[in-house]
Amino acid sequence: QVHLVESGGGLVQAGGSLRLSCAASGRTFSTYAMGWYRQAPGKAREFVAAISGSGTRTFYADSVKDRFTISRDNAKNTMYLQLNSLKPEDTAVYHCALSRRYSSAQLARGENCDYWGQGTQVTVSS
């Protein structure tokens, strides 16, 4: 069983930055691809970014490319999402997730993860 806990969300003005963290339990953290997803009120959950187990491959949604950066520290069992140049449309609950079955490339193509965190709220004011 894997337990994921996000932190780092908050209220920020447009153009500002935040850094989200996702702490994971489990001894095989580095084996699995992980991703960040977000869900805005009244909208479906959407893919934001994915990273391979080793951290060498990353993928991004077009809407966040060049503004967000996904990374992981396997020694700390933690994944991160650096959010820069934030826009009001980035407002959402951000969830981290882990996949035992799929690669980061497959997550970027829409495959689903097996474990999910509860989420952290990001609110961007205009």
JSON list of C-alpha atoms in Angstrom, two decimals:
[
{"chain": "A", "resi": 1, "resn": "GLN", "atom": "CA", "xyz": [0.00, 0.00, 0.00]},
{"chain": "A", "resi": 2, "resn": "VAL", "atom": "CA", "xyz": [1.20, 3.51, -0.83]},
{"chain": "A", "resi": 3, "resn": "HIS", "atom": "CA", "xyz": [0.15, 6.61, 1.06]},
{"chain": "A", "resi": 4, "resn": "LEU", "atom": "CA", "xyz": [0.56, 10.03, -0.57]},
{"chain": "A", "resi": 5, "resn": "VAL", "atom": "CA", "xyz": [0.29, 13.40, 1.18]},
{"chain": "A", "resi": 6, "resn": "GLU", "atom": "CA", "xyz": [0.44, 16.73, -0.66]},
{"chain": "A", "resi": 7, "resn": "SER", "atom": "CA", "xyz": [1.43, 20.08, 0.84]},
{"chain": "A", "resi": 8, "resn": "GLY", "atom": "CA", "xyz": [2.41, 23.56, -0.25]},
{"chain": "A", "resi": 9, "resn": "GLY", "atom": "CA", "xyz": [-0.79, 24.91, -1.70]},
{"chain": "A", "resi": 10, "resn": "GLY", "atom": "CA", "xyz": [-2.13, 28.34, -0.90]},
{"chain": "A", "resi": 11, "resn": "LEU", "atom": "CA", "xyz": [-3.35, 31.69, -2.17]},
{"chain": "A", "resi": 12, "resn": "VAL", "atom": "CA", "xyz": [-1.08, 33.60, -4.52]},
{"chain": "A", "resi": 13, "resn": "GLN", "atom": "CA", "xyz": [-1.44, 36.54, -6.89]},
{"chain": "A", "resi": 14, "resn": "ALA", "atom": "CA", "xyz": [-1.25, 36.09, -10.63]},
{"chain": "A", "resi": 15, "resn": "GLY", "atom": "CA", "xyz": [2.37, 35.92, -11.73]},
{"chain": "A", "resi": 16, "resn": "GLY", "atom": "CA", "xyz": [3.45, 34.42, -8.43]},
{"chain": "A", "resi": 17, "resn": "SER", "atom": "CA", "xyz": [4.96, 31.05, -7.58]},
{"chain": "A", "resi": 18, "resn": "LEU", "atom": "CA", "xyz": [4.32, 28.06, -5.34]},
{"chain": "A", "resi": 19, "resn": "ARG", "atom": "CA", "xyz": [6.07, 24.77, -4.71]},
{"chain": "A", "resi": 20, "resn": "LEU", "atom": "CA", "xyz": [3.98, 21.70, -4.05]},
{"chain": "A", "resi": 21, "resn": "SER", "atom": "CA", "xyz": [5.34, 18.62, -2.34]},
{"chain": "A", "resi": 22, "resn": "CYS", "atom": "CA", "xyz": [4.09, 15.04, -2.30]},
{"chain": "A", "resi": 23, "resn": "ALA", "atom": "CA", "xyz": [5.44, 12.77, 0.43]},
{"chain": "A", "resi": 24, "resn": "ALA", "atom": "CA", "xyz": [5.09, 9.05, -0.21]},
{"chain": "A", "resi": 25, "resn": "SER", "atom": "CA", "xyz": [5.27, 6.00, 1.99]},
{"chain": "A", "resi": 26, "resn": "GLY", "atom": "CA", "xyz": [6.74, 2.73, 0.77]},
{"chain": "A", "resi": 27, "resn": "ARG", "atom": "CA", "xyz": [10.18, 1.28, 0.16]},
{"chain": "A", "resi": 28, "resn": "THR", "atom": "CA", "xyz": [9.92, 1.08, -3.63]},
{"chain": "A", "resi": 29, "resn": "PHE", "atom": "CA", "xyz": [9.13, 4.73, -4.34]},
{"chain": "A", "resi": 30, "resn": "SER", "atom": "CA", "xyz": [11.84, 5.07, -6.96]},
{"chain": "A", "resi": 31, "resn": "THR", "atom": "CA", "xyz": [10.46, 2.19, -9.00]},
{"chain": "A", "resi": 32, "resn": "TYR", "atom": "CA", "xyz": [7.28, 3.91, -10.08]},
{"chain": "A", "resi": 33, "resn": "ALA", "atom": "CA", "xyz": [6.20, 6.76, -12.29]},
{"chain": "A", "resi": 34, "resn": "MET", "atom": "CA", "xyz": [4.26, 9.53, -10.65]},
{"chain": "A", "resi": 35, "resn": "GLY", "atom": "CA", "xyz": [2.17, 12.44, -11.74]},
{"chain": "A", "resi": 36, "resn": "TRP", "atom": "CA", "xyz": [0.43, 15.65, -10.76]},
{"chain": "A", "resi": 37, "resn": "TYR", "atom": "CA", "xyz": [-3.19, 16.25, -11.66]},
{"chain": "A", "resi": 38, "resn": "ARG", "atom": "CA", "xyz": [-5.62, 19.06, -10.92]},
{"chain": "A", "resi": 39, "resn": "GLN", "atom": "CA", "xyz": [-9.35, 19.55, -10.69]},
{"chain": "A", "resi": 40, "resn": "ALA", "atom": "CA", "xyz": [-11.05, 22.93, -10.81]},
{"chain": "A", "resi": 41, "resn": "PRO", "atom": "CA", "xyz": [-14.61, 23.43, -9.52]},
{"chain": "A", "resi": 42, "resn": "GLY", "atom": "CA", "xyz": [-17.14, 22.04, -11.97]},
{"chain": "A", "resi": 43, "resn": "LYS", "atom": "CA", "xyz": [-14.47, 20.60, -14.23]},
{"chain": "A", "resi": 44, "resn": "ALA", "atom": "CA", "xyz": [-13.04, 17.18, -14.84]},
{"chain": "A", "resi": 45, "resn": "ARG", "atom": "CA", "xyz": [-9.69, 16.20, -13.39]},
{"chain": "A", "resi": 46, "resn": "GLU", "atom": "CA", "xyz": [-6.84, 16.93, -15.81]},
{"chain": "A", "resi": 47, "resn": "PHE", "atom": "CA", "xyz": [-3.27, 15.78, -16.22]},
{"chain": "A", "resi": 48, "resn": "VAL", "atom": "CA", "xyz": [-0.61, 18.33, -15.33]},
{"chain": "A", "resi": 49, "resn": "ALA", "atom": "CA", "xyz": [2.78, 16.57, -15.35]},
{"chain": "A", "resi": 50, "resn": "ALA", "atom": "CA", "xyz": [4.42, 13.16, -15.00]},
{"chain": "A", "resi": 51, "resn": "ILE", "atom": "CA", "xyz": [7.87, 11.93, -14.06]},
{"chain": "A", "resi": 52, "resn": "SER", "atom": "CA", "xyz": [9.63, 8.58, -14.42]},
{"chain": "A", "resi": 53, "resn": "GLY", "atom": "CA", "xyz": [10.81, 6.57, -11.43]},
{"chain": "A", "resi": 54, "resn": "SER", "atom": "CA", "xyz": [14.39, 7.69, -11.94]},
{"chain": "A", "resi": 55, "resn": "GLY", "atom": "CA", "xyz": [13.35, 11.28, -12.55]},
{"chain": "A", "resi": 56, "resn": "THR", "atom": "CA", "xyz": [15.05, 11.43, -15.93]},
{"chain": "A", "resi": 57, "resn": "ARG", "atom": "CA", "xyz": [11.89, 11.68, -18.05]},
{"chain": "A", "resi": 58, "resn": "THR", "atom": "CA", "xyz": [9.24, 14.34, -17.59]},
{"chain": "A", "resi": 59, "resn": "PHE", "atom": "CA", "xyz": [6.06, 15.21, -19.45]},
{"chain": "A", "resi": 60, "resn": "TYR", "atom": "CA", "xyz": [3.77, 18.23, -19.22]},
{"chain": "A", "resi": 61, "resn": "ALA", "atom": "CA", "xyz": [0.34, 19.34, -20.31]},
{"chain": "A", "resi": 62, "resn": "ASP", "atom": "CA", "xyz": [0.56, 22.06, -22.93]},
{"chain": "A", "resi": 63, "resn": "SER", "atom": "CA", "xyz": [-1.21, 24.49, -20.60]},
{"chain": "A", "resi": 64, "resn": "VAL", "atom": "CA", "xyz": [1.61, 24.38, -18.03]},
{"chain": "A", "resi": 65, "resn": "LYS", "atom": "CA", "xyz": [4.66, 23.72, -20.18]},
{"chain": "A", "resi": 66, "resn": "ASP", "atom": "CA", "xyz": [7.47, 26.22, -19.56]},
{"chain": "A", "resi": 67, "resn": "ARG", "atom": "CA", "xyz": [5.77, 27.42, -16.36]},
{"chain": "A", "resi": 68, "resn": "PHE", "atom": "CA", "xyz": [5.66, 24.31, -14.14]},
{"chain": "A", "resi": 69, "resn": "THR", "atom": "CA", "xyz": [8.51, 21.92, -13.29]},
{"chain": "A", "resi": 70, "resn": "ILE", "atom": "CA", "xyz": [8.09, 18.41, -11.89]},
{"chain": "A", "resi": 71, "resn": "SER", "atom": "CA", "xyz": [10.91, 16.75, -9.98]},
{"chain": "A", "resi": 72, "resn": "ARG", "atom": "CA", "xyz": [11.50, 14.06, -7.36]},
{"chain": "A", "resi": 73, "resn": "ASP", "atom": "CA", "xyz": [13.98, 13.21, -4.63]},
{"chain": "A", "resi": 74, "resn": "ASN", "atom": "CA", "xyz": [13.94, 9.44, -4.26]},
{"chain": "A", "resi": 75, "resn": "ALA", "atom": "CA", "xyz": [16.16, 9.58, -1.17]},
{"chain": "A", "resi": 76, "resn": "LYS", "atom": "CA", "xyz": [13.38, 11.56, 0.55]},
{"chain": "A", "resi": 77, "resn": "ASN", "atom": "CA", "xyz": [10.45, 9.70, -1.05]},
{"chain": "A", "resi": 78, "resn": "THR", "atom": "CA", "xyz": [9.15, 13.07, -2.19]},
{"chain": "A", "resi": 79, "resn": "MET", "atom": "CA", "xyz": [7.94, 14.53, -5.47]},
{"chain": "A", "resi": 80, "resn": "TYR", "atom": "CA", "xyz": [7.64, 18.24, -6.21]},
{"chain": "A", "resi": 81, "resn": "LEU", "atom": "CA", "xyz": [5.84, 20.59, -8.56]},
{"chain": "A", "resi": 82, "resn": "GLN", "atom": "CA", "xyz": [7.24, 24.09, -8.97]},
{"chain": "A", "resi": 83, "resn": "LEU", "atom": "CA", "xyz": [4.54, 26.43, -10.22]},
{"chain": "A", "resi": 84, "resn": "ASN", "atom": "CA", "xyz": [5.75, 29.71, -11.75]},
{"chain": "A", "resi": 85, "resn": "SER", "atom": "CA", "xyz": [3.96, 32.52, -13.61]},
{"chain": "A", "resi": 86, "resn": "LEU", "atom": "CA", "xyz": [0.68, 31.40, -12.11]},
{"chain": "A", "resi": 87, "resn": "LYS", "atom": "CA", "xyz": [-2.59, 32.39, -13.77]},
{"chain": "A", "resi": 88, "resn": "PRO", "atom": "CA", "xyz": [-6.13, 32.50, -12.35]},
{"chain": "A", "resi": 89, "resn": "GLU", "atom": "CA", "xyz": [-6.99, 29.52, -14.55]},
{"chain": "A", "resi": 90, "resn": "ASP", "atom": "CA", "xyz": [-4.45, 27.46, -12.61]},
{"chain": "A", "resi": 91, "resn": "THR", "atom": "CA", "xyz": [-6.78, 27.59, -9.60]},
{"chain": "A", "resi": 92, "resn": "ALA", "atom": "CA", "xyz": [-7.65, 24.00, -8.65]},
{"chain": "A", "resi": 93, "resn": "VAL", "atom": "CA", "xyz": [-7.08, 21.22, -6.18]},
{"chain": "A", "resi": 94, "resn": "TYR", "atom": "CA", "xyz": [-3.78, 19.60, -7.08]},
{"chain": "A", "resi": 95, "resn": "HIS", "atom": "CA", "xyz": [-3.36, 15.87, -6.51]},
{"chain": "A", "resi": 96, "resn": "CYS", "atom": "CA", "xyz": [-0.27, 13.72, -6.71]},
{"chain": "A", "resi": 97, "resn": "ALA", "atom": "CA", "xyz": [-0.54, 10.12, -7.84]},
{"chain": "A", "resi": 98, "resn": "LEU", "atom": "CA", "xyz": [1.58, 7.01, -8.32]},
{"chain": "A", "resi": 99, "resn": "SER", "atom": "CA", "xyz": [1.30, 4.28, -10.91]},
{"chain": "A", "resi": 100, "resn": "ARG", "atom": "CA", "xyz": [2.47, 0.70, -10.40]},
{"chain": "A", "resi": 101, "resn": "ARG", "atom": "CA", "xyz": [1.54, -0.25, -13.95]},
{"chain": "A", "resi": 102, "resn": "TYR", "atom": "CA", "xyz": [2.32, 2.58, -16.33]},
{"chain": "A", "resi": 103, "resn": "SER", "atom": "CA", "xyz": [5.30, 4.63, -17.37]},
{"chain": "A", "resi": 104, "resn": "SER", "atom": "CA", "xyz": [5.43, 8.41, -17.20]},
{"chain": "A", "resi": 105, "resn": "ALA", "atom": "CA", "xyz": [4.88, 8.54, -20.97]},
{"chain": "A", "resi": 106, "resn": "GLN", "atom": "CA", "xyz": [1.75, 6.42, -20.61]},
{"chain": "A", "resi": 107, "resn": "LEU", "atom": "CA", "xyz": [0.46, 8.64, -17.82]},
{"chain": "A", "resi": 108, "resn": "ALA", "atom": "CA", "xyz": [0.91, 11.62, -20.12]},
{"chain": "A", "resi": 109, "resn": "ARG", "atom": "CA", "xyz": [-1.18, 9.81, -22.74]},
{"chain": "A", "resi": 110, "resn": "GLY", "atom": "CA", "xyz": [-4.04, 9.33, -20.29]},
{"chain": "A", "resi": 111, "resn": "GLU", "atom": "CA", "xyz": [-3.46, 6.11, -18.40]},
{"chain": "A", "resi": 112, "resn": "ASN", "atom": "CA", "xyz": [-4.62, 6.20, -14.81]},
{"chain": "A", "resi": 113, "resn": "CYS", "atom": "CA", "xyz": [-2.68, 5.98, -11.57]},
{"chain": "A", "resi": 114, "resn": "ASP", "atom": "CA", "xyz": [-3.23, 3.46, -8.79]},
{"chain": "A", "resi": 115, "resn": "TYR", "atom": "CA", "xyz": [-2.73, 5.64, -5.70]},
{"chain": "A", "resi": 116, "resn": "TRP", "atom": "CA", "xyz": [-3.86, 9.19, -5.08]},
{"chain": "A", "resi": 117, "resn": "GLY", "atom": "CA", "xyz": [-3.32, 11.86, -2.46]},
{"chain": "A", "resi": 118, "resn": "GLN", "atom": "CA", "xyz": [-6.10, 13.93, -0.95]},
{"chain": "A", "resi": 119, "resn": "GLY", "atom": "CA", "xyz": [-5.00, 17.09, -2.73]},
{"chain": "A", "resi": 120, "resn": "THR", "atom": "CA", "xyz": [-3.86, 20.61, -1.89]},
{"chain": "A", "resi": 121, "resn": "GLN", "atom": "CA", "xyz": [-5.72, 23.76, -2.91]},
{"chain": "A", "resi": 122, "resn": "VAL", "atom": "CA", "xyz": [-4.03, 26.31, -5.15]},
{"chain": "A", "resi": 123, "resn": "THR", "atom": "CA", "xyz": [-5.87, 29.60, -5.61]},
{"chain": "A", "resi": 124, "resn": "VAL", "atom": "CA", "xyz": [-4.55, 32.29, -7.93]},
{"chain": "A", "resi": 125, "resn": "SER", "atom": "CA", "xyz": [-6.09, 35.75, -7.65]},
{"chain": "A", "resi": 126, "resn": "SER", "atom": "CA", "xyz": [-6.15, 38.20, -10.53]}
]
